Amino acid sequence: MDIQAQKAILTIALLAAFADGDKADTEREAIRQLSDTLGHDSVGAGLAGLYQDVLLKRVTLADAVGALTDPSHRQLAYEMAVCVCDADGRQSPAETAFLSDLKARLKPDAAQAAAFEREADAVVDAAEAAAPASLPAVVAAPVATPLPKAPSMQDAELDALILSAAKLNGALELLPQSWASMAIIPLQVRLVYNIGKAHGIELDQGHIKEFIAAVGVGLTSQYVEQFGRKLLGGLLGKIAGRTIGGIGSAATGVALSFATTYALGHVAKRYYAEGRVMSTALLQESFQKLLAPAKQMQAQYLPQMQDLSRTLDMGQVLNMVRGAR
């Protein structure tokens, strides 16, 4: 895939990210930083300014689609756009309209597109069961005072839970199916939900997503980053309509998913143990301090993640997202 095809697919991903017109400023900034970073990486030379081109409408969907002539690249662009629109939950009417227009322009293989849409819908359905959609205000209200310190055994169990979730999300980066990376965010939501519950706090989807954003983990931008790095690193290919990545060369994506999940889990553990009194600045500082060491840790667990990736199927992953085993 040449640089023009890469740029076109990333342009479509960014257009999908902004299709609903309702991205928070923090999410827009995360996507801007991502585009800038990818544009200045050696593998992404020539992509600097892509975010500005999209935001200032200097490039159109028609331009991006017109640059893709290979049917496999068109199929990949459509799948990635669906994943981006689904990253922060069920599609809005604007996102659905965008994808319908994109599909008509790209003309992906009908059978492959239908099969992928079923898989994507299954992940979204499972994600909605990761935590309640809403809770009564009295239940969801913040705790004003710190809770008693959790017993050491509970600390150990939560540490094991966080490590297990981080390894699972790292393993998902090694799977060939496009839906696999989509499952990472709802599994992070499920992890935060379980940590809150362990501290006697029932959380709903809205609170959890607000917490994740406050920590500095963008929902849409996290997915676009993983996809963008795979694309530019040459880790994506197509075989029979499936997105594939080489297990031996996917270390960056694995490290990002493992580290993000690990750091997010430990910040959540501290936040809920201390009664939700940490400021946004402290949440983000704590997350960043944990992120670099966690990226180094993933090498220790990479063989386990590789073994795990060989045993996972869609049914197992969806059950984990729902909270069933």
PDB file of N, CA, C and O in Angstrom, residues 223-268:
ATOM      1  N   TYR A 223      -8.890   4.192  19.386  1.00  0.00           N
ATOM      2  CA  TYR A 223      -9.043   3.238  18.296  1.00  0.00           C
ATOM      3  C   TYR A 223      -8.317   3.724  17.046  1.00  0.00           C
ATOM      4  O   TYR A 223      -7.622   2.955  16.374  1.00  0.00           O
ATOM      5  N   VAL A 224      -8.474   5.017  16.710  1.00  0.00           N
ATOM      6  CA  VAL A 224      -7.818   5.554  15.517  1.00  0.00           C
ATOM      7  C   VAL A 224      -6.304   5.410  15.634  1.00  0.00           C
ATOM      8  O   VAL A 224      -5.617   5.113  14.650  1.00  0.00           O
ATOM      9  N   GLU A 225      -5.770   5.599  16.844  1.00  0.00           N
ATOM     10  CA  GLU A 225      -4.320   5.472  17.019  1.00  0.00           C
ATOM     11  C   GLU A 225      -3.859   4.051  16.744  1.00  0.00           C
ATOM     12  O   GLU A 225      -2.873   3.831  16.020  1.00  0.00           O
ATOM     13  N   GLN A 226      -4.547   3.081  17.336  1.00  0.00           N
ATOM     14  CA  GLN A 226      -4.148   1.691  17.125  1.00  0.00           C
ATOM     15  C   GLN A 226      -4.201   1.345  15.639  1.00  0.00           C
ATOM     16  O   GLN A 226      -3.282   0.737  15.088  1.00  0.00           O
ATOM     17  N   PHE A 227      -5.293   1.739  14.992  1.00  0.00           N
ATOM     18  CA  PHE A 227      -5.458   1.443  13.574  1.00  0.00           C
ATOM     19  C   PHE A 227      -4.405   2.160  12.732  1.00  0.00           C
ATOM     20  O   PHE A 227      -3.788   1.582  11.839  1.00  0.00           O
ATOM     21  N   GLY A 228      -4.179   3.450  13.038  1.00  0.00           N
ATOM     22  CA  GLY A 228      -3.230   4.239  12.259  1.00  0.00           C
ATOM     23  C   GLY A 228      -1.825   3.686  12.333  1.00  0.00           C
ATOM     24  O   GLY A 228      -1.111   3.625  11.319  1.00  0.00           O
ATOM     25  N   ARG A 229      -1.411   3.273  13.509  1.00  0.00           N
ATOM     26  CA  ARG A 229      -0.055   2.744  13.658  1.00  0.00           C
ATOM     27  C   ARG A 229       0.099   1.406  12.933  1.00  0.00           C
ATOM     28  O   ARG A 229       1.148   1.116  12.363  1.00  0.00           O
ATOM     29  N   LYS A 230      -0.943   0.588  12.961  1.00  0.00           N
ATOM     30  CA  LYS A 230      -0.883  -0.668  12.217  1.00  0.00           C
ATOM     31  C   LYS A 230      -0.806  -0.407  10.712  1.00  0.00           C
ATOM     32  O   LYS A 230      -0.037  -1.035   9.988  1.00  0.00           O
ATOM     33  N   LEU A 231      -1.620   0.530  10.266  1.00  0.00           N
ATOM     34  CA  LEU A 231      -1.659   0.846   8.840  1.00  0.00           C
ATOM     35  C   LEU A 231      -0.315   1.360   8.360  1.00  0.00           C
ATOM     36  O   LEU A 231       0.240   0.880   7.370  1.00  0.00           O
ATOM     37  N   LEU A 232       0.244   2.339   9.072  1.00  0.00           N
ATOM     38  CA  LEU A 232       1.493   2.950   8.642  1.00  0.00           C
ATOM     39  C   LEU A 232       2.684   2.031   8.849  1.00  0.00           C
ATOM     40  O   LEU A 232       3.691   2.143   8.156  1.00  0.00           O
ATOM     41  N   GLY A 233       2.564   1.114   9.806  1.00  0.00           N
ATOM     42  CA  GLY A 233       3.654   0.189  10.050  1.00  0.00           C
ATOM     43  C   GLY A 233       3.650  -1.001   9.116  1.00  0.00           C
ATOM     44  O   GLY A 233       4.482  -1.896   9.236  1.00  0.00           O
ATOM     45  N   GLY A 234       2.693  -1.024   8.196  1.00  0.00           N
ATOM     46  CA  GLY A 234       2.624  -2.132   7.257  1.00  0.00           C
ATOM     47  C   GLY A 234       2.147  -3.420   7.886  1.00  0.00           C
ATOM     48  O   GLY A 234       2.389  -4.508   7.367  1.00  0.00           O
ATOM     49  N   LEU A 235       1.420  -3.319   9.018  1.00  0.00           N
ATOM     50  CA  LEU A 235       0.987  -4.526   9.709  1.00  0.00           C
ATOM     51  C   LEU A 235      -0.381  -5.001   9.250  1.00  0.00           C
ATOM     52  O   LEU A 235      -0.874  -6.018   9.709  1.00  0.00           O
ATOM     53  N   LEU A 236      -1.022  -4.234   8.361  1.00  0.00           N
ATOM     54  CA  LEU A 236      -2.355  -4.604   7.907  1.00  0.00           C
ATOM     55  C   LEU A 236      -2.293  -5.156   6.484  1.00  0.00           C
ATOM     56  O   LEU A 236      -1.623  -4.623   5.616  1.00  0.00           O
ATOM     57  N   GLY A 237      -3.027  -6.203   6.265  1.00  0.00           N
ATOM     58  CA  GLY A 237      -3.168  -6.756   4.926  1.00  0.00           C
ATOM     59  C   GLY A 237      -4.555  -7.340   4.813  1.00  0.00           C
ATOM     60  O   GLY A 237      -5.352  -7.263   5.730  1.00  0.00           O
ATOM     61  N   LYS A 238      -4.866  -7.917   3.684  1.00  0.00           N
ATOM     62  CA  LYS A 238      -6.186  -8.500   3.497  1.00  0.00           C
ATOM     63  C   LYS A 238      -6.052  -9.908   2.941  1.00  0.00           C
ATOM     64  O   LYS A 238      -5.362 -10.147   1.971  1.00  0.00           O
ATOM     65  N   ILE A 239      -6.735 -10.824   3.601  1.00  0.00           N
ATOM     66  CA  ILE A 239      -6.862 -12.184   3.087  1.00  0.00           C
ATOM     67  C   ILE A 239      -8.319 -12.577   3.248  1.00  0.00           C
ATOM     68  O   ILE A 239      -8.843 -12.615   4.363  1.00  0.00           O
ATOM     69  N   ALA A 240      -8.983 -12.825   2.143  1.00  0.00           N
ATOM     70  CA  ALA A 240     -10.397 -13.208   2.166  1.00  0.00           C
ATOM     71  C   ALA A 240     -11.228 -12.229   2.983  1.00  0.00           C
ATOM     72  O   ALA A 240     -12.115 -12.614   3.732  1.00  0.00           O
ATOM     73  N   GLY A 241     -10.912 -10.951   2.838  1.00  0.00           N
ATOM     74  CA  GLY A 241     -11.712  -9.939   3.519  1.00  0.00           C
ATOM     75  C   GLY A 241     -11.366  -9.721   4.961  1.00  0.00           C
ATOM     76  O   GLY A 241     -11.996  -8.908   5.631  1.00  0.00           O
ATOM     77  N   ARG A 242     -10.358 -10.415   5.478  1.00  0.00           N
ATOM     78  CA  ARG A 242     -10.002 -10.265   6.886  1.00  0.00           C
ATOM     79  C   ARG A 242      -8.813  -9.342   7.033  1.00  0.00           C
ATOM     80  O   ARG A 242      -7.851  -9.419   6.277  1.00  0.00           O
ATOM     81  N   THR A 243      -8.884  -8.458   8.013  1.00  0.00           N
ATOM     82  CA  THR A 243      -7.742  -7.610   8.329  1.00  0.00           C
ATOM     83  C   THR A 243      -6.744  -8.437   9.117  1.00  0.00           C
ATOM     84  O   THR A 243      -7.104  -9.072  10.101  1.00  0.00           O
ATOM     85  N   ILE A 244      -5.477  -8.417   8.707  1.00  0.00           N
ATOM     86  CA  ILE A 244      -4.495  -9.265   9.376  1.00  0.00           C
ATOM     87  C   ILE A 244      -3.292  -8.449   9.813  1.00  0.00           C
ATOM     88  O   ILE A 244      -2.979  -7.422   9.248  1.00  0.00           O
ATOM     89  N   GLY A 245      -2.633  -8.920  10.835  1.00  0.00           N
ATOM     90  CA  GLY A 245      -1.401  -8.290  11.293  1.00  0.00           C
ATOM     91  C   GLY A 245      -0.432  -9.376  11.716  1.00  0.00           C
ATOM     92  O   GLY A 245      -0.835 -10.419  12.213  1.00  0.00           O
ATOM     93  N   GLY A 246       0.841  -9.166  11.481  1.00  0.00           N
ATOM     94  CA  GLY A 246       1.827 -10.172  11.859  1.00  0.00           C
ATOM     95  C   GLY A 246       2.046 -10.190  13.358  1.00  0.00           C
ATOM     96  O   GLY A 246       2.336  -9.157  13.952  1.00  0.00           O
ATOM     97  N   ILE A 247       1.911 -11.346  13.985  1.00  0.00           N
ATOM     98  CA  ILE A 247       2.074 -11.438  15.432  1.00  0.00           C
ATOM     99  C   ILE A 247       3.466 -10.982  15.848  1.00  0.00           C
ATOM    100  O   ILE A 247       3.635 -10.251  16.821  1.00  0.00           O
ATOM    101  N   GLY A 248       4.459 -11.368  15.098  1.00  0.00           N
ATOM    102  CA  GLY A 248       5.814 -11.020  15.486  1.00  0.00           C
ATOM    103  C   GLY A 248       6.132  -9.544  15.365  1.00  0.00           C
ATOM    104  O   GLY A 248       7.046  -9.055  16.010  1.00  0.00           O
ATOM    105  N   SER A 249       5.367  -8.800  14.542  1.00  0.00           N
ATOM    106  CA  SER A 249       5.692  -7.395  14.306  1.00  0.00           C
ATOM    107  C   SER A 249       4.656  -6.433  14.858  1.00  0.00           C
ATOM    108  O   SER A 249       4.661  -5.257  14.543  1.00  0.00           O
ATOM    109  N   ALA A 250       3.743  -6.928  15.698  1.00  0.00           N
ATOM    110  CA  ALA A 250       2.658  -6.093  16.214  1.00  0.00           C
ATOM    111  C   ALA A 250       2.941  -5.568  17.619  1.00  0.00           C
ATOM    112  O   ALA A 250       2.025  -5.210  18.351  1.00  0.00           O
ATOM    113  N   ALA A 251       4.218  -5.492  17.985  1.00  0.00           N
ATOM    114  CA  ALA A 251       4.569  -5.154  19.362  1.00  0.00           C
ATOM    115  C   ALA A 251       4.051  -3.786  19.790  1.00  0.00           C
ATOM    116  O   ALA A 251       3.633  -3.601  20.931  1.00  0.00           O
ATOM    117  N   THR A 252       4.053  -2.812  18.882  1.00  0.00           N
ATOM    118  CA  THR A 252       3.617  -1.461  19.259  1.00  0.00           C
ATOM    119  C   THR A 252       2.151  -1.455  19.654  1.00  0.00           C
ATOM    120  O   THR A 252       1.766  -0.891  20.681  1.00  0.00           O
ATOM    121  N   GLY A 253       1.302  -2.073  18.833  1.00  0.00           N
ATOM    122  CA  GLY A 253      -0.123  -2.120  19.152  1.00  0.00           C
ATOM    123  C   GLY A 253      -0.403  -2.876  20.426  1.00  0.00           C
ATOM    124  O   GLY A 253      -1.225  -2.458  21.245  1.00  0.00           O
ATOM    125  N   VAL A 254       0.275  -4.001  20.624  1.00  0.00           N
ATOM    126  CA  VAL A 254       0.104  -4.780  21.841  1.00  0.00           C
ATOM    127  C   VAL A 254       0.519  -3.967  23.056  1.00  0.00           C
ATOM    128  O   VAL A 254      -0.182  -3.928  24.071  1.00  0.00           O
ATOM    129  N   ALA A 255       1.670  -3.293  22.947  1.00  0.00           N
ATOM    130  CA  ALA A 255       2.165  -2.492  24.070  1.00  0.00           C
ATOM    131  C   ALA A 255       1.201  -1.377  24.426  1.00  0.00           C
ATOM    132  O   ALA A 255       0.938  -1.112  25.604  1.00  0.00           O
ATOM    133  N   LEU A 256       0.628  -0.717  23.415  1.00  0.00           N
ATOM    134  CA  LEU A 256      -0.306   0.376  23.669  1.00  0.00           C
ATOM    135  C   LEU A 256      -1.568  -0.116  24.365  1.00  0.00           C
ATOM    136  O   LEU A 256      -2.032   0.472  25.343  1.00  0.00           O
ATOM    137  N   SER A 257      -2.148  -1.202  23.869  1.00  0.00           N
ATOM    138  CA  SER A 257      -3.380  -1.719  24.464  1.00  0.00           C
ATOM    139  C   SER A 257      -3.134  -2.265  25.861  1.00  0.00           C
ATOM    140  O   SER A 257      -3.921  -2.032  26.778  1.00  0.00           O
ATOM    141  N   PHE A 258      -2.048  -3.022  26.021  1.00  0.00           N
ATOM    142  CA  PHE A 258      -1.709  -3.552  27.343  1.00  0.00           C
ATOM    143  C   PHE A 258      -1.483  -2.410  28.320  1.00  0.00           C
ATOM    144  O   PHE A 258      -2.065  -2.377  29.412  1.00  0.00           O
ATOM    145  N   ALA A 259      -0.643  -1.446  27.937  1.00  0.00           N
ATOM    146  CA  ALA A 259      -0.255  -0.374  28.848  1.00  0.00           C
ATOM    147  C   ALA A 259      -1.429   0.539  29.180  1.00  0.00           C
ATOM    148  O   ALA A 259      -1.614   0.929  30.340  1.00  0.00           O
ATOM    149  N   THR A 260      -2.233   0.885  28.177  1.00  0.00           N
ATOM    150  CA  THR A 260      -3.377   1.760  28.422  1.00  0.00           C
ATOM    151  C   THR A 260      -4.351   1.114  29.396  1.00  0.00           C
ATOM    152  O   THR A 260      -4.841   1.755  30.332  1.00  0.00           O
ATOM    153  N   THR A 261      -4.629  -0.167  29.195  1.00  0.00           N
ATOM    154  CA  THR A 261      -5.565  -0.870  30.073  1.00  0.00           C
ATOM    155  C   THR A 261      -4.992  -1.019  31.475  1.00  0.00           C
ATOM    156  O   THR A 261      -5.703  -0.816  32.473  1.00  0.00           O
ATOM    157  N   TYR A 262      -3.721  -1.361  31.564  1.00  0.00           N
ATOM    158  CA  TYR A 262      -3.077  -1.545  32.860  1.00  0.00           C
ATOM    159  C   TYR A 262      -3.070  -0.238  33.653  1.00  0.00           C
ATOM    160  O   TYR A 262      -3.446  -0.197  34.829  1.00  0.00           O
ATOM    161  N   ALA A 263      -2.642   0.860  33.006  1.00  0.00           N
ATOM    162  CA  ALA A 263      -2.582   2.153  33.692  1.00  0.00           C
ATOM    163  C   ALA A 263      -3.981   2.640  34.067  1.00  0.00           C
ATOM    164  O   ALA A 263      -4.203   3.142  35.175  1.00  0.00           O
ATOM    165  N   LEU A 264      -4.937   2.475  33.169  1.00  0.00           N
ATOM    166  CA  LEU A 264      -6.320   2.878  33.444  1.00  0.00           C
ATOM    167  C   LEU A 264      -6.870   2.126  34.652  1.00  0.00           C
ATOM    168  O   LEU A 264      -7.504   2.715  35.542  1.00  0.00           O
ATOM    169  N   GLY A 265      -6.620   0.817  34.703  1.00  0.00           N
ATOM    170  CA  GLY A 265      -7.121   0.016  35.822  1.00  0.00           C
ATOM    171  C   GLY A 265      -6.549   0.458  37.159  1.00  0.00           C
ATOM    172  O   GLY A 265      -7.277   0.565  38.153  1.00  0.00           O
ATOM    173  N   HIS A 266      -5.254   0.750  37.198  1.00  0.00           N
ATOM    174  CA  HIS A 266      -4.645   1.129  38.475  1.00  0.00           C
ATOM    175  C   HIS A 266      -5.042   2.543  38.903  1.00  0.00           C
ATOM    176  O   HIS A 266      -5.182   2.805  40.107  1.00  0.00           O
ATOM    177  N   VAL A 267      -5.265   3.433  37.943  1.00  0.00           N
ATOM    178  CA  VAL A 267      -5.772   4.759  38.312  1.00  0.00           C
ATOM    179  C   VAL A 267      -7.197   4.636  38.850  1.00  0.00           C
ATOM    180  O   VAL A 267      -7.555   5.268  39.846  1.00  0.00           O
ATOM    181  N   ALA A 268      -8.012   3.796  38.213  1.00  0.00           N
ATOM    182  CA  ALA A 268      -9.384   3.584  38.690  1.00  0.00           C
ATOM    183  C   ALA A 268      -9.383   2.978  40.090  1.00  0.00           C
ATOM    184  O   ALA A 268     -10.188   3.370  40.961  1.00  0.00           O
TER     185      ALA A 268
END
